[in-house]
mmCIF file of C-alpha atoms and ligand atoms in Angstrom:
data_model
loop_
_atom_site.group_PDB
_atom_site.id
_atom_site.type_symbol
_atom_site.label_atom_id
_atom_site.label_comp_id
_atom_site.label_asym_id
_atom_site.label_seq_id
_atom_site.Cartn_x
_atom_site.Cartn_y
_atom_site.Cartn_z
ATOM 1 C CA MET A 113 -329.744 177.537 -45.427
ATOM 2 C CA SER A 114 -328.532 174.150 -44.148
ATOM 3 C CA GLN A 115 -331.087 173.816 -41.435
ATOM 4 C CA HIS A 116 -333.785 173.867 -44.163
ATOM 5 C CA ARG A 117 -332.387 170.862 -45.775
ATOM 6 C CA LEU A 118 -334.638 167.785 -45.717
ATOM 7 C CA TYR A 119 -332.862 164.760 -44.577
ATOM 8 C CA MET A 120 -333.771 161.103 -44.836
ATOM 9 C CA GLY A 121 -336.119 161.232 -47.958
ATOM 10 C CA ALA A 122 -335.813 158.907 -50.822
ATOM 11 C CA PRO A 123 -332.352 158.286 -52.455
ATOM 12 C CA SER A 124 -331.734 159.515 -55.935
ATOM 13 C CA PRO A 125 -333.111 157.340 -58.721
ATOM 14 C CA SER A 126 -329.819 155.389 -58.954
ATOM 15 C CA GLY A 127 -330.010 154.868 -55.251
ATOM 16 C CA HIS A 128 -327.484 157.439 -53.984
ATOM 17 C CA PHE A 129 -327.502 159.340 -50.808
ATOM 18 C CA GLY A 130 -325.049 162.086 -51.804
ATOM 19 C CA ASP A 131 -321.888 160.244 -52.994
ATOM 20 C CA PHE A 132 -322.835 156.877 -51.186
ATOM 21 C CA GLY A 133 -325.002 153.995 -51.914
ATOM 22 C CA GLY A 134 -325.788 152.789 -55.508
ATOM 23 C CA ARG A 135 -326.100 149.314 -56.801
ATOM 24 C CA PHE A 136 -322.764 147.539 -57.471
ATOM 25 C CA VAL A 137 -324.033 144.104 -58.362
ATOM 26 C CA PRO A 138 -323.287 141.451 -61.027
ATOM 27 C CA GLU A 139 -325.542 141.743 -64.067
ATOM 28 C CA ALA A 140 -327.400 138.697 -63.108
ATOM 29 C CA LEU A 141 -328.810 140.437 -60.034
ATOM 30 C CA MET A 142 -329.746 143.594 -61.707
ATOM 31 C CA PRO A 143 -333.345 142.359 -62.696
ATOM 32 C CA ALA A 144 -333.837 141.108 -59.021
ATOM 33 C CA CYS A 145 -333.019 144.526 -57.470
ATOM 34 C CA LEU A 146 -335.257 146.244 -60.017
ATOM 35 C CA GLU A 147 -338.018 144.087 -59.515
ATOM 36 C CA LEU A 148 -337.703 144.569 -55.675
ATOM 37 C CA GLU A 149 -337.487 148.457 -56.162
ATOM 38 C CA VAL A 150 -340.649 148.560 -58.262
ATOM 39 C CA ALA A 151 -342.427 146.106 -55.715
ATOM 40 C CA PHE A 152 -341.479 148.287 -52.688
ATOM 41 C CA VAL A 153 -342.395 151.584 -54.124
ATOM 42 C CA ASP A 154 -345.736 150.166 -55.146
ATOM 43 C CA ALA A 155 -346.284 148.475 -51.743
ATOM 44 C CA TRP A 156 -345.127 151.280 -49.664
ATOM 45 C CA SER A 157 -347.611 153.769 -51.392
ATOM 46 C CA ASP A 158 -350.326 151.292 -51.007
ATOM 47 C CA PRO A 159 -352.405 152.172 -47.906
ATOM 48 C CA GLU A 160 -353.666 148.619 -47.600
ATOM 49 C CA PHE A 161 -349.991 147.155 -47.458
ATOM 50 C CA VAL A 162 -348.953 149.880 -44.884
ATOM 51 C CA GLN A 163 -351.947 148.900 -42.775
ATOM 52 C CA GLU A 164 -351.109 145.130 -43.131
ATOM 53 C CA TYR A 165 -347.553 145.909 -42.064
ATOM 54 C CA ARG A 166 -348.791 148.052 -39.056
ATOM 55 C CA SER A 167 -351.423 145.402 -38.047
ATOM 56 C CA VAL A 168 -348.893 142.517 -38.108
ATOM 57 C CA LEU A 169 -346.402 144.426 -36.054
ATOM 58 C CA HIS A 170 -349.271 145.505 -33.604
ATOM 59 C CA ASP A 171 -350.908 141.931 -33.193
ATOM 60 C CA PHE A 172 -347.808 139.886 -33.522
ATOM 61 C CA GLY A 173 -344.675 141.997 -33.153
ATOM 62 C CA GLY A 174 -345.364 143.935 -29.871
ATOM 63 C CA ARG A 175 -345.651 147.363 -31.214
ATOM 64 C CA PRO A 176 -346.047 150.115 -30.210
ATOM 65 C CA THR A 177 -342.961 149.650 -27.956
ATOM 66 C CA PRO A 178 -343.110 151.837 -24.795
ATOM 67 C CA ILE A 179 -340.805 154.850 -23.977
ATOM 68 C CA THR A 180 -339.461 154.497 -20.410
ATOM 69 C CA TYR A 181 -338.027 157.495 -18.654
ATOM 70 C CA LEU A 182 -334.782 156.276 -16.916
ATOM 71 C CA ALA A 183 -335.091 158.075 -13.691
ATOM 72 C CA ARG A 184 -332.256 156.600 -11.631
ATOM 73 C CA LEU A 185 -329.754 156.795 -14.530
ATOM 74 C CA SER A 186 -330.911 160.441 -15.271
ATOM 75 C CA GLU A 187 -330.380 161.352 -11.749
ATOM 76 C CA ARG A 188 -327.077 159.735 -11.502
ATOM 77 C CA ILE A 189 -325.629 161.413 -14.732
ATOM 78 C CA GLY A 190 -327.443 164.637 -14.846
ATOM 79 C CA VAL A 191 -329.172 164.292 -18.126
ATOM 80 C CA GLU A 192 -332.809 163.188 -18.736
ATOM 81 C CA VAL A 193 -332.666 159.829 -20.635
ATOM 82 C CA PHE A 194 -335.709 158.389 -22.232
ATOM 83 C CA ALA A 195 -335.355 154.966 -23.547
ATOM 84 C CA LYS A 196 -337.353 153.738 -26.686
ATOM 85 C CA ARG A 197 -337.975 149.937 -25.710
ATOM 86 C CA GLU A 198 -337.226 147.922 -28.757
ATOM 87 C CA ASP A 199 -336.004 145.231 -26.421
ATOM 88 C CA LEU A 200 -339.706 144.627 -25.792
ATOM 89 C CA ALA A 201 -340.447 143.905 -29.421
ATOM 90 C CA HIS A 202 -340.961 140.258 -30.530
ATOM 91 C CA THR A 203 -337.743 138.277 -30.840
ATOM 92 C CA GLY A 204 -336.048 140.908 -28.457
ATOM 93 C CA SER A 205 -334.852 143.493 -30.812
ATOM 94 C CA HIS A 206 -335.853 146.202 -33.677
ATOM 95 C CA LYS A 207 -335.108 143.384 -36.259
ATOM 96 C CA ILE A 208 -338.745 142.306 -36.404
ATOM 97 C CA ASN A 209 -339.856 145.669 -37.926
ATOM 98 C CA ASN A 210 -337.793 145.045 -40.969
ATOM 99 C CA VAL A 211 -338.471 141.429 -41.532
ATOM 100 C CA ILE A 212 -342.229 141.694 -41.170
ATOM 101 C CA GLY A 213 -341.955 144.435 -43.988
ATOM 102 C CA GLN A 214 -339.847 142.265 -46.141
ATOM 103 C CA THR A 215 -341.696 139.053 -45.767
ATOM 104 C CA LEU A 216 -345.091 140.857 -46.527
ATOM 105 C CA LEU A 217 -343.470 142.149 -49.496
ATOM 106 C CA THR A 218 -342.200 138.612 -50.456
ATOM 107 C CA ARG A 219 -345.747 137.297 -50.512
ATOM 108 C CA ARG A 220 -346.976 140.335 -52.326
ATOM 109 C CA MET A 221 -344.421 139.750 -55.074
ATOM 110 C CA GLY A 222 -345.717 136.054 -55.444
ATOM 111 C CA LYS A 223 -342.661 134.368 -53.958
ATOM 112 C CA HIS A 224 -342.860 131.613 -51.481
ATOM 113 C CA ARG A 225 -339.255 131.657 -50.004
ATOM 114 C CA VAL A 226 -336.757 133.887 -48.291
ATOM 115 C CA ILE A 227 -333.190 133.583 -47.754
ATOM 116 C CA ALA A 228 -331.097 135.682 -45.233
ATOM 117 C CA GLU A 229 -327.816 136.284 -43.855
ATOM 118 C CA THR A 230 -327.102 136.323 -40.309
ATOM 119 C CA GLY A 231 -324.010 137.154 -38.043
ATOM 120 C CA ALA A 232 -324.802 136.557 -34.405
ATOM 121 C CA GLY A 233 -328.056 135.015 -35.410
ATOM 122 C CA GLN A 234 -330.426 137.634 -34.397
ATOM 123 C CA HIS A 235 -331.614 138.705 -37.810
ATOM 124 C CA GLY A 236 -331.740 134.935 -38.767
ATOM 125 C CA VAL A 237 -334.135 134.231 -35.838
ATOM 126 C CA ALA A 238 -336.191 137.240 -36.862
ATOM 127 C CA THR A 239 -336.475 136.114 -40.328
ATOM 128 C CA ALA A 240 -337.379 132.565 -39.366
ATOM 129 C CA THR A 241 -339.998 133.871 -36.976
ATOM 130 C CA ALA A 242 -341.509 136.009 -39.697
ATOM 131 C CA ALA A 243 -341.435 133.245 -42.348
ATOM 132 C CA ALA A 244 -343.011 130.860 -40.048
ATOM 133 C CA ARG A 245 -345.715 133.375 -39.399
ATOM 134 C CA LEU A 246 -346.436 133.987 -42.978
ATOM 135 C CA GLY A 247 -345.884 130.462 -44.146
ATOM 136 C CA LEU A 248 -342.681 130.950 -46.178
ATOM 137 C CA GLU A 249 -339.732 128.694 -46.693
ATOM 138 C CA CYS A 250 -336.773 130.023 -45.159
ATOM 139 C CA THR A 251 -332.936 129.329 -45.452
ATOM 140 C CA VAL A 252 -330.280 131.248 -43.393
ATOM 141 C CA TYR A 253 -326.594 131.564 -44.378
ATOM 142 C CA MET A 254 -324.426 131.843 -41.371
ATOM 143 C CA GLY A 255 -320.615 131.838 -41.116
ATOM 144 C CA GLU A 256 -319.319 128.502 -39.857
ATOM 145 C CA LEU A 257 -317.529 130.021 -37.006
ATOM 146 C CA ASP A 258 -320.669 131.916 -36.017
ATOM 147 C CA THR A 259 -322.746 128.739 -36.218
ATOM 148 C CA GLN A 260 -320.249 127.441 -33.516
ATOM 149 C CA ARG A 261 -320.443 130.549 -31.311
ATOM 150 C CA GLN A 262 -324.082 130.932 -31.509
ATOM 151 C CA ALA A 263 -325.258 127.364 -31.546
ATOM 152 C CA LEU A 264 -328.567 128.253 -29.590
ATOM 153 C CA ASN A 265 -329.544 130.724 -32.343
ATOM 154 C CA VAL A 266 -328.954 127.932 -34.872
ATOM 155 C CA PHE A 267 -331.328 125.711 -32.994
ATOM 156 C CA ARG A 268 -334.001 128.461 -32.617
ATOM 157 C CA MET A 269 -334.129 128.868 -36.396
ATOM 158 C CA GLU A 270 -334.347 125.172 -36.842
ATOM 159 C CA LEU A 271 -337.146 125.100 -34.230
ATOM 160 C CA LEU A 272 -338.862 127.712 -36.177
ATOM 161 C CA GLY A 273 -338.704 125.630 -39.311
ATOM 162 C CA SER A 274 -336.024 127.272 -41.196
ATOM 163 C CA LYS A 275 -332.734 125.602 -42.722
ATOM 164 C CA VAL A 276 -329.374 127.047 -41.516
ATOM 165 C CA VAL A 277 -326.319 126.609 -44.068
ATOM 166 C CA PRO A 278 -322.911 127.193 -42.615
ATOM 167 C CA VAL A 279 -320.665 129.259 -44.884
ATOM 168 C CA THR A 280 -317.078 127.960 -44.957
ATOM 169 C CA SER A 281 -315.433 130.663 -47.024
ATOM 170 C CA GLY A 282 -313.166 133.675 -45.906
ATOM 171 C CA SER A 283 -313.304 134.438 -42.313
ATOM 172 C CA ARG A 284 -316.394 132.209 -41.877
ATOM 173 C CA THR A 285 -318.414 135.205 -40.281
ATOM 174 C CA LEU A 286 -321.015 137.791 -41.315
ATOM 175 C CA LYS A 287 -319.533 139.312 -44.351
ATOM 176 C CA ASP A 288 -318.819 135.904 -45.932
ATOM 177 C CA ALA A 289 -322.505 135.031 -45.161
ATOM 178 C CA VAL A 290 -323.643 138.118 -46.974
ATOM 179 C CA ASN A 291 -321.531 137.277 -49.974
ATOM 180 C CA GLU A 292 -322.921 133.680 -50.002
ATOM 181 C CA ALA A 293 -326.626 134.853 -49.523
ATOM 182 C CA MET A 294 -326.059 137.230 -52.683
ATOM 183 C CA ARG A 295 -324.476 134.343 -54.677
ATOM 184 C CA GLU A 296 -327.457 132.070 -53.952
ATOM 185 C CA TRP A 297 -330.002 134.749 -54.502
ATOM 186 C CA VAL A 298 -328.855 134.882 -58.248
ATOM 187 C CA THR A 299 -329.693 131.220 -58.676
ATOM 188 C CA CYS A 300 -333.270 131.464 -57.398
ATOM 189 C CA VAL A 301 -334.628 135.066 -57.839
ATOM 190 C CA GLU A 302 -337.894 133.736 -59.427
ATOM 191 C CA ASP A 303 -339.292 132.305 -56.372
ATOM 192 C CA THR A 304 -337.003 133.776 -53.481
ATOM 193 C CA HIS A 305 -336.514 137.069 -51.963
ATOM 194 C CA TYR A 306 -333.366 138.014 -50.077
ATOM 195 C CA CYS A 307 -334.353 139.312 -46.746
ATOM 196 C CA LEU A 308 -331.205 141.588 -46.017
ATOM 197 C CA GLY A 309 -330.810 142.445 -42.327
ATOM 198 C CA SER A 310 -329.684 146.229 -42.197
ATOM 199 C CA VAL A 311 -329.779 149.455 -43.948
ATOM 200 C CA MET A 312 -326.798 148.184 -46.332
ATOM 201 C CA GLY A 313 -326.463 146.269 -49.549
ATOM 202 C CA PRO A 314 -327.444 147.544 -53.111
ATOM 203 C CA HIS A 315 -330.467 149.973 -53.763
ATOM 204 C CA PRO A 316 -333.238 149.583 -52.739
ATOM 205 C CA PHE A 317 -332.233 147.707 -49.705
ATOM 206 C CA PRO A 318 -330.861 150.589 -47.507
ATOM 207 C CA TRP A 319 -333.744 152.750 -48.369
ATOM 208 C CA MET A 320 -336.388 149.977 -47.949
ATOM 209 C CA VAL A 321 -334.981 148.696 -44.756
ATOM 210 C CA ARG A 322 -334.794 152.360 -43.270
ATOM 211 C CA GLU A 323 -338.481 152.820 -44.261
ATOM 212 C CA PHE A 324 -339.441 149.523 -42.317
ATOM 213 C CA GLN A 325 -337.594 150.686 -39.426
ATOM 214 C CA SER A 326 -338.750 154.322 -39.412
ATOM 215 C CA ILE A 327 -341.735 153.085 -37.318
ATOM 216 C CA ILE A 328 -339.272 153.328 -34.364
ATOM 217 C CA GLY A 329 -338.581 157.103 -34.799
ATOM 218 C CA HIS A 330 -342.070 158.110 -35.792
ATOM 219 C CA GLU A 331 -343.608 156.293 -32.825
ATOM 220 C CA ALA A 332 -340.939 157.843 -30.435
ATOM 221 C CA SER A 333 -341.460 161.316 -31.778
ATOM 222 C CA GLU A 334 -345.329 160.946 -31.012
ATOM 223 C CA GLN A 335 -344.777 159.460 -27.763
ATOM 224 C CA LEU A 336 -342.441 162.310 -26.628
ATOM 225 C CA SER A 337 -344.946 164.916 -27.774
ATOM 226 C CA GLU A 338 -347.764 163.194 -25.949
ATOM 227 C CA ARG A 339 -345.767 163.310 -22.744
ATOM 228 C CA GLY A 340 -344.795 167.031 -23.236
ATOM 229 C CA VAL A 341 -341.220 166.316 -23.693
ATOM 230 C CA GLY A 342 -341.385 167.462 -27.345
ATOM 231 C CA VAL A 343 -338.368 167.299 -29.639
ATOM 232 C CA PRO A 344 -335.150 165.708 -27.530
ATOM 233 C CA ASP A 345 -331.819 167.756 -27.662
ATOM 234 C CA LEU A 346 -330.173 164.435 -28.681
ATOM 235 C CA VAL A 347 -331.008 161.163 -30.224
ATOM 236 C CA VAL A 348 -328.473 158.324 -29.613
ATOM 237 C CA ALA A 349 -328.556 154.788 -31.089
ATOM 238 C CA CYS A 350 -325.880 152.012 -31.681
ATOM 239 C CA VAL A 351 -324.821 151.292 -35.190
ATOM 240 C CA GLY A 352 -323.735 147.980 -36.753
ATOM 241 C CA GLY A 353 -325.096 148.237 -40.265
ATOM 242 C CA GLY A 354 -327.233 151.146 -39.027
ATOM 243 C CA SER A 355 -330.787 149.936 -39.161
ATOM 244 C CA ASN A 356 -331.931 150.785 -35.765
ATOM 245 C CA ALA A 357 -330.090 154.183 -35.921
ATOM 246 C CA ALA A 358 -331.597 154.873 -39.266
ATOM 247 C CA GLY A 359 -335.035 153.961 -37.910
ATOM 248 C CA VAL A 360 -335.099 156.262 -34.784
ATOM 249 C CA PHE A 361 -333.222 159.076 -36.767
ATOM 250 C CA ALA A 362 -335.901 159.195 -39.283
ATOM 251 C CA GLY A 363 -338.367 160.419 -36.685
ATOM 252 C CA PHE A 364 -335.871 163.365 -35.937
ATOM 253 C CA ALA A 365 -333.754 164.020 -38.854
ATOM 254 C CA ASN A 366 -335.720 167.195 -39.803
ATOM 255 C CA THR A 367 -335.915 168.570 -36.272
ATOM 256 C CA SER A 368 -333.237 170.375 -34.201
ATOM 257 C CA ALA A 369 -332.420 167.223 -32.482
ATOM 258 C CA ARG A 370 -328.709 166.401 -32.597
ATOM 259 C CA LEU A 371 -328.223 162.684 -33.927
ATOM 260 C CA VAL A 372 -325.379 160.510 -32.669
ATOM 261 C CA GLY A 373 -324.532 156.925 -33.908
ATOM 262 C CA VAL A 374 -322.331 154.796 -31.562
ATOM 263 C CA GLU A 375 -320.069 152.232 -33.316
ATOM 264 C CA ALA A 376 -317.861 149.641 -31.709
ATOM 265 C CA ALA A 377 -314.426 151.144 -31.377
ATOM 266 C CA GLY A 378 -313.095 148.018 -33.143
ATOM 267 C CA GLY A 379 -315.186 148.511 -36.233
ATOM 268 C CA ALA A 380 -315.809 152.274 -36.418
ATOM 269 C CA ALA A 381 -316.304 152.594 -40.072
ATOM 270 C CA VAL A 382 -317.073 156.370 -40.108
ATOM 271 C CA SER A 383 -314.128 157.325 -37.882
ATOM 272 C CA ASN A 384 -311.464 154.751 -38.954
ATOM 273 C CA GLY A 385 -312.620 153.900 -42.407
ATOM 274 C CA SER A 386 -312.616 155.124 -46.037
ATOM 275 C CA PRO A 387 -314.997 155.106 -48.953
ATOM 276 C CA GLY A 388 -315.113 151.874 -50.882
ATOM 277 C CA VAL A 389 -317.410 149.371 -52.353
ATOM 278 C CA LEU A 390 -318.740 146.254 -50.643
ATOM 279 C CA HIS A 391 -321.824 144.122 -50.555
ATOM 280 C CA GLY A 392 -323.364 146.136 -53.669
ATOM 281 C CA MET A 393 -322.848 149.663 -52.097
ATOM 282 C CA LYS A 394 -320.436 152.496 -51.841
ATOM 283 C CA SER A 395 -319.993 153.380 -48.204
ATOM 284 C CA MET A 396 -317.464 154.066 -45.473
ATOM 285 C CA LEU A 397 -315.570 150.673 -44.855
ATOM 286 C CA ILE A 398 -312.787 149.485 -42.623
ATOM 287 C CA GLN A 399 -310.112 148.495 -45.272
ATOM 288 C CA ASP A 400 -306.363 148.494 -45.867
ATOM 289 C CA GLU A 401 -304.611 150.722 -48.370
ATOM 290 C CA HIS A 402 -305.223 148.099 -51.009
ATOM 291 C CA GLY A 403 -309.050 148.033 -50.514
ATOM 292 C CA GLN A 404 -308.928 144.646 -48.721
ATOM 293 C CA ILE A 405 -311.707 144.523 -46.071
ATOM 294 C CA GLU A 406 -310.511 144.201 -42.554
ATOM 295 C CA GLU A 407 -312.126 142.181 -39.782
ATOM 296 C CA ALA A 408 -314.146 144.284 -37.313
ATOM 297 C CA HIS A 409 -313.633 143.343 -33.615
ATOM 298 C CA SER A 410 -316.240 143.818 -30.918
ATOM 299 C CA ILE A 411 -317.425 142.311 -27.906
ATOM 300 C CA SER A 412 -320.930 142.398 -29.556
ATOM 301 C CA ALA A 413 -321.450 140.099 -32.425
ATOM 302 C CA GLY A 414 -324.313 142.543 -33.903
ATOM 303 C CA LEU A 415 -321.769 145.362 -34.341
ATOM 304 C CA ASP A 416 -319.134 143.134 -35.967
ATOM 305 C CA TYR A 417 -319.661 144.594 -39.470
ATOM 306 C CA PRO A 418 -316.780 146.253 -41.381
ATOM 307 C CA GLY A 419 -318.941 148.716 -43.021
ATOM 308 C CA ILE A 420 -321.926 151.085 -42.356
ATOM 309 C CA GLY A 421 -325.116 151.686 -44.407
ATOM 310 C CA PRO A 422 -324.649 154.292 -47.133
ATOM 311 C CA GLU A 423 -327.126 156.759 -45.732
ATOM 312 C CA HIS A 424 -325.082 156.939 -42.473
ATOM 313 C CA SER A 425 -321.986 157.745 -44.523
ATOM 314 C CA TYR A 426 -324.022 160.490 -46.093
ATOM 315 C CA LEU A 427 -325.326 162.009 -43.013
ATOM 316 C CA ALA A 428 -321.812 161.906 -41.436
ATOM 317 C CA ALA A 429 -320.364 163.659 -44.572
ATOM 318 C CA GLU A 430 -323.083 166.421 -44.371
ATOM 319 C CA GLY A 431 -322.601 166.798 -40.601
ATOM 320 C CA ARG A 432 -326.198 166.040 -39.905
ATOM 321 C CA ALA A 433 -325.398 163.143 -37.701
ATOM 322 C CA GLN A 434 -322.115 162.287 -35.768
ATOM 323 C CA TYR A 435 -320.670 158.971 -35.284
ATOM 324 C CA VAL A 436 -318.449 157.973 -32.345
ATOM 325 C CA GLY A 437 -316.727 154.849 -31.096
ATOM 326 C CA ILE A 438 -316.880 153.022 -27.722
ATOM 327 C CA GLY A 439 -314.612 150.325 -26.283
ATOM 328 C CA ASP A 440 -315.653 146.921 -25.007
ATOM 329 C CA GLU A 441 -314.760 147.825 -21.361
ATOM 330 C CA ASP A 442 -317.103 150.666 -21.275
ATOM 331 C CA VAL A 443 -319.713 148.653 -22.906
ATOM 332 C CA LEU A 444 -319.653 146.106 -20.162
ATOM 333 C CA ASP A 445 -319.742 148.740 -17.279
ATOM 334 C CA ALA A 446 -322.873 150.345 -19.045
ATOM 335 C CA LEU A 447 -324.494 146.950 -19.344
ATOM 336 C CA GLN A 448 -324.164 146.542 -15.474
ATOM 337 C CA LEU A 449 -325.032 150.051 -14.737
ATOM 338 C CA LEU A 450 -328.187 149.890 -16.751
ATOM 339 C CA SER A 451 -329.192 146.628 -15.367
ATOM 340 C CA GLN A 452 -328.668 147.730 -11.660
ATOM 341 C CA LEU A 453 -330.127 151.320 -11.885
ATOM 342 C CA GLU A 454 -333.135 150.605 -14.077
ATOM 343 C CA GLY A 455 -334.035 146.907 -14.192
ATOM 344 C CA ILE A 456 -333.183 146.596 -17.841
ATOM 345 C CA ILE A 457 -330.489 144.308 -19.113
ATOM 346 C CA PRO A 458 -329.657 145.623 -22.472
ATOM 347 C CA ALA A 459 -328.098 143.748 -25.556
ATOM 348 C CA LEU A 460 -324.387 144.432 -25.766
ATOM 349 C CA GLU A 461 -325.022 146.412 -28.875
ATOM 350 C CA SER A 462 -327.442 148.807 -27.139
ATOM 351 C CA ALA A 463 -325.060 149.144 -24.255
ATOM 352 C CA HIS A 464 -322.683 150.838 -26.557
ATOM 353 C CA ALA A 465 -325.211 153.733 -26.838
ATOM 354 C CA VAL A 466 -325.722 153.692 -22.975
ATOM 355 C CA ALA A 467 -321.887 153.917 -22.515
ATOM 356 C CA TRP A 468 -321.406 156.893 -24.742
ATOM 357 C CA ILE A 469 -324.317 158.832 -23.043
ATOM 358 C CA VAL A 470 -322.725 157.934 -19.507
ATOM 359 C CA GLN A 471 -319.288 159.003 -20.807
ATOM 360 C CA GLU A 472 -320.398 162.287 -22.233
ATOM 361 C CA ALA A 473 -323.100 163.495 -19.720
ATOM 362 C CA GLY A 474 -321.912 166.864 -18.386
ATOM 363 C CA ARG A 475 -319.264 166.984 -21.210
ATOM 364 C CA ASP A 476 -320.406 166.779 -24.708
ATOM 365 C CA ILE A 477 -323.884 166.340 -23.587
ATOM 366 C CA PRO A 478 -324.790 169.439 -21.430
ATOM 367 C CA ARG A 479 -326.373 168.842 -18.108
ATOM 368 C CA GLY A 480 -330.048 169.164 -18.340
ATOM 369 C CA SER A 481 -330.357 167.800 -21.874
ATOM 370 C CA THR A 482 -333.090 165.529 -23.028
ATOM 371 C CA VAL A 483 -331.628 162.441 -24.620
ATOM 372 C CA LEU A 484 -333.687 159.778 -26.573
ATOM 373 C CA LEU A 485 -331.800 156.530 -26.318
ATOM 374 C CA ASN A 486 -332.742 153.839 -28.806
ATOM 375 C CA LEU A 487 -332.502 150.636 -26.594
ATOM 376 C CA SER A 488 -332.306 148.295 -29.695
ATOM 377 C CA GLY A 489 -332.566 144.999 -27.997
ATOM 378 C CA ARG A 490 -332.595 143.005 -24.749
ATOM 379 C CA GLY A 491 -329.541 141.360 -23.253
ATOM 380 C CA ASP A 492 -330.757 137.836 -22.647
ATOM 381 C CA LYS A 493 -328.857 136.457 -25.630
ATOM 382 C CA ASP A 494 -325.637 137.981 -24.177
ATOM 383 C CA VAL A 495 -325.742 137.025 -20.501
ATOM 384 C CA ALA A 496 -323.679 133.732 -20.826
ATOM 385 C CA GLN A 497 -320.830 135.672 -22.559
ATOM 386 C CA VAL A 498 -320.974 138.580 -20.136
ATOM 387 C CA ARG A 499 -320.819 136.096 -17.140
ATOM 388 C CA GLU A 500 -317.655 134.434 -18.780
ATOM 389 C CA ILE A 501 -315.890 137.841 -19.135
ATOM 390 C CA LEU A 502 -316.880 139.047 -15.714
ATOM 391 C CA ARG A 503 -315.746 135.693 -14.115
ATOM 392 C CA GLY A 504 -312.502 135.855 -15.847
ATOM 393 C CA ARG A 505 -311.776 139.155 -14.203
ATOM 394 C CA SER A 506 -312.502 138.302 -10.577
HETATM 395 C C1 PLP B 695 -328.451 143.422 -35.102
HETATM 396 C C2 PLP B 695 -328.454 144.425 -33.927
HETATM 397 C C3 PLP B 695 -327.852 145.573 -33.966
HETATM 398 C C4 PLP B 695 -327.040 145.996 -35.052
HETATM 399 O O1 PLP B 695 -327.681 146.318 -36.310
HETATM 400 P P1 PLP B 695 -328.188 147.666 -36.913
HETATM 401 O O2 PLP B 695 -328.552 147.306 -38.142
HETATM 402 O O3 PLP B 695 -326.961 148.619 -36.704
HETATM 403 O O4 PLP B 695 -329.307 148.166 -35.997
HETATM 404 C C5 PLP B 695 -328.021 146.493 -32.819
HETATM 405 N N1 PLP B 695 -328.693 146.057 -31.704
HETATM 406 C C6 PLP B 695 -329.275 144.747 -31.727
HETATM 407 C C7 PLP B 695 -330.000 144.444 -30.438
HETATM 408 C C8 PLP B 695 -329.169 143.940 -32.610
HETATM 409 O O5 PLP B 695 -329.904 142.754 -32.617
#
């Protein structure tokens, strides 16, 4: 019977995907979460809102993004790889899909300001971009350490008219920025929406963000049909919080396609983690035996999150999707391989998915399989870092 189950529908009324998800927030945040849920359900069932979301993504966001057959890579590894080109979306990744949805919703709720957390700065830049476009005020919380490591993204956000607040608590990185943004949201919920960057946090965020990202999977499914490829054997995406993976999986969850999420080996929440509660959700987390959250380590700041969205924990528990880890060295090799064989410099995050495909072609991925690779973003943001690492080697 299991093949007749429907996956990636709405969560339960309490926001659960199986045992995972929920809404673990202080009492003061409950009204904001409930208001958001009602507003999202109302907007997403309103054809006018959906049309507006699609047309902003079309006229401004660079959608639809193409699918590119990776001929030389395919020939090299013996499996047929098609890339969904989120690297060509505005601001260079899939993040624009989510922030356009949430900023339009902000305006619809009658609020004039957004706040956001950011790690490497990609979600912060995307939010600042959407806020500028729609005329919203924007404040971005960013770990102080990350503001130093990603100084250019801080400048981009400021250039776009946003304010960046360095967060000095804890490890001064992404998880502290989320804590701070949630704390701040309590004090300003009347006029401010918290634009969360991935399929995580309290209900309805994991569901809402997946819905805004599902345009990736629905487009890809249509594009592959039009080309006569049909349903691919495999859909592969990198996983930080899990939004680009959830988005592309949504187009294929109820088909025969095998779904694989690739985490950074140093932050593999599904393989190395255990269930726990963080940032308002129950999910798989990297934590010690006392429930203390451990630092995630990855060459790519975008995968440096010690948890994973609750729906992914559910898909893993159900066996509908599989999650694997890839180490930094393989990622660097894959980034160079894709650049040299295909003329596409992928983001370090996306290179995790490439690396797993290259590693498993002819092994876990049978020869001749068709694979849809979600190329979540472009590598321009990473070239300085990659150059330093490669220089240090020679
Ligand atoms: C932020 C980011 C990711 C990780 O976030 P998810 O929510 O897991 O998609 C992956 N790739 C790129 C290019 C990113 O910017």
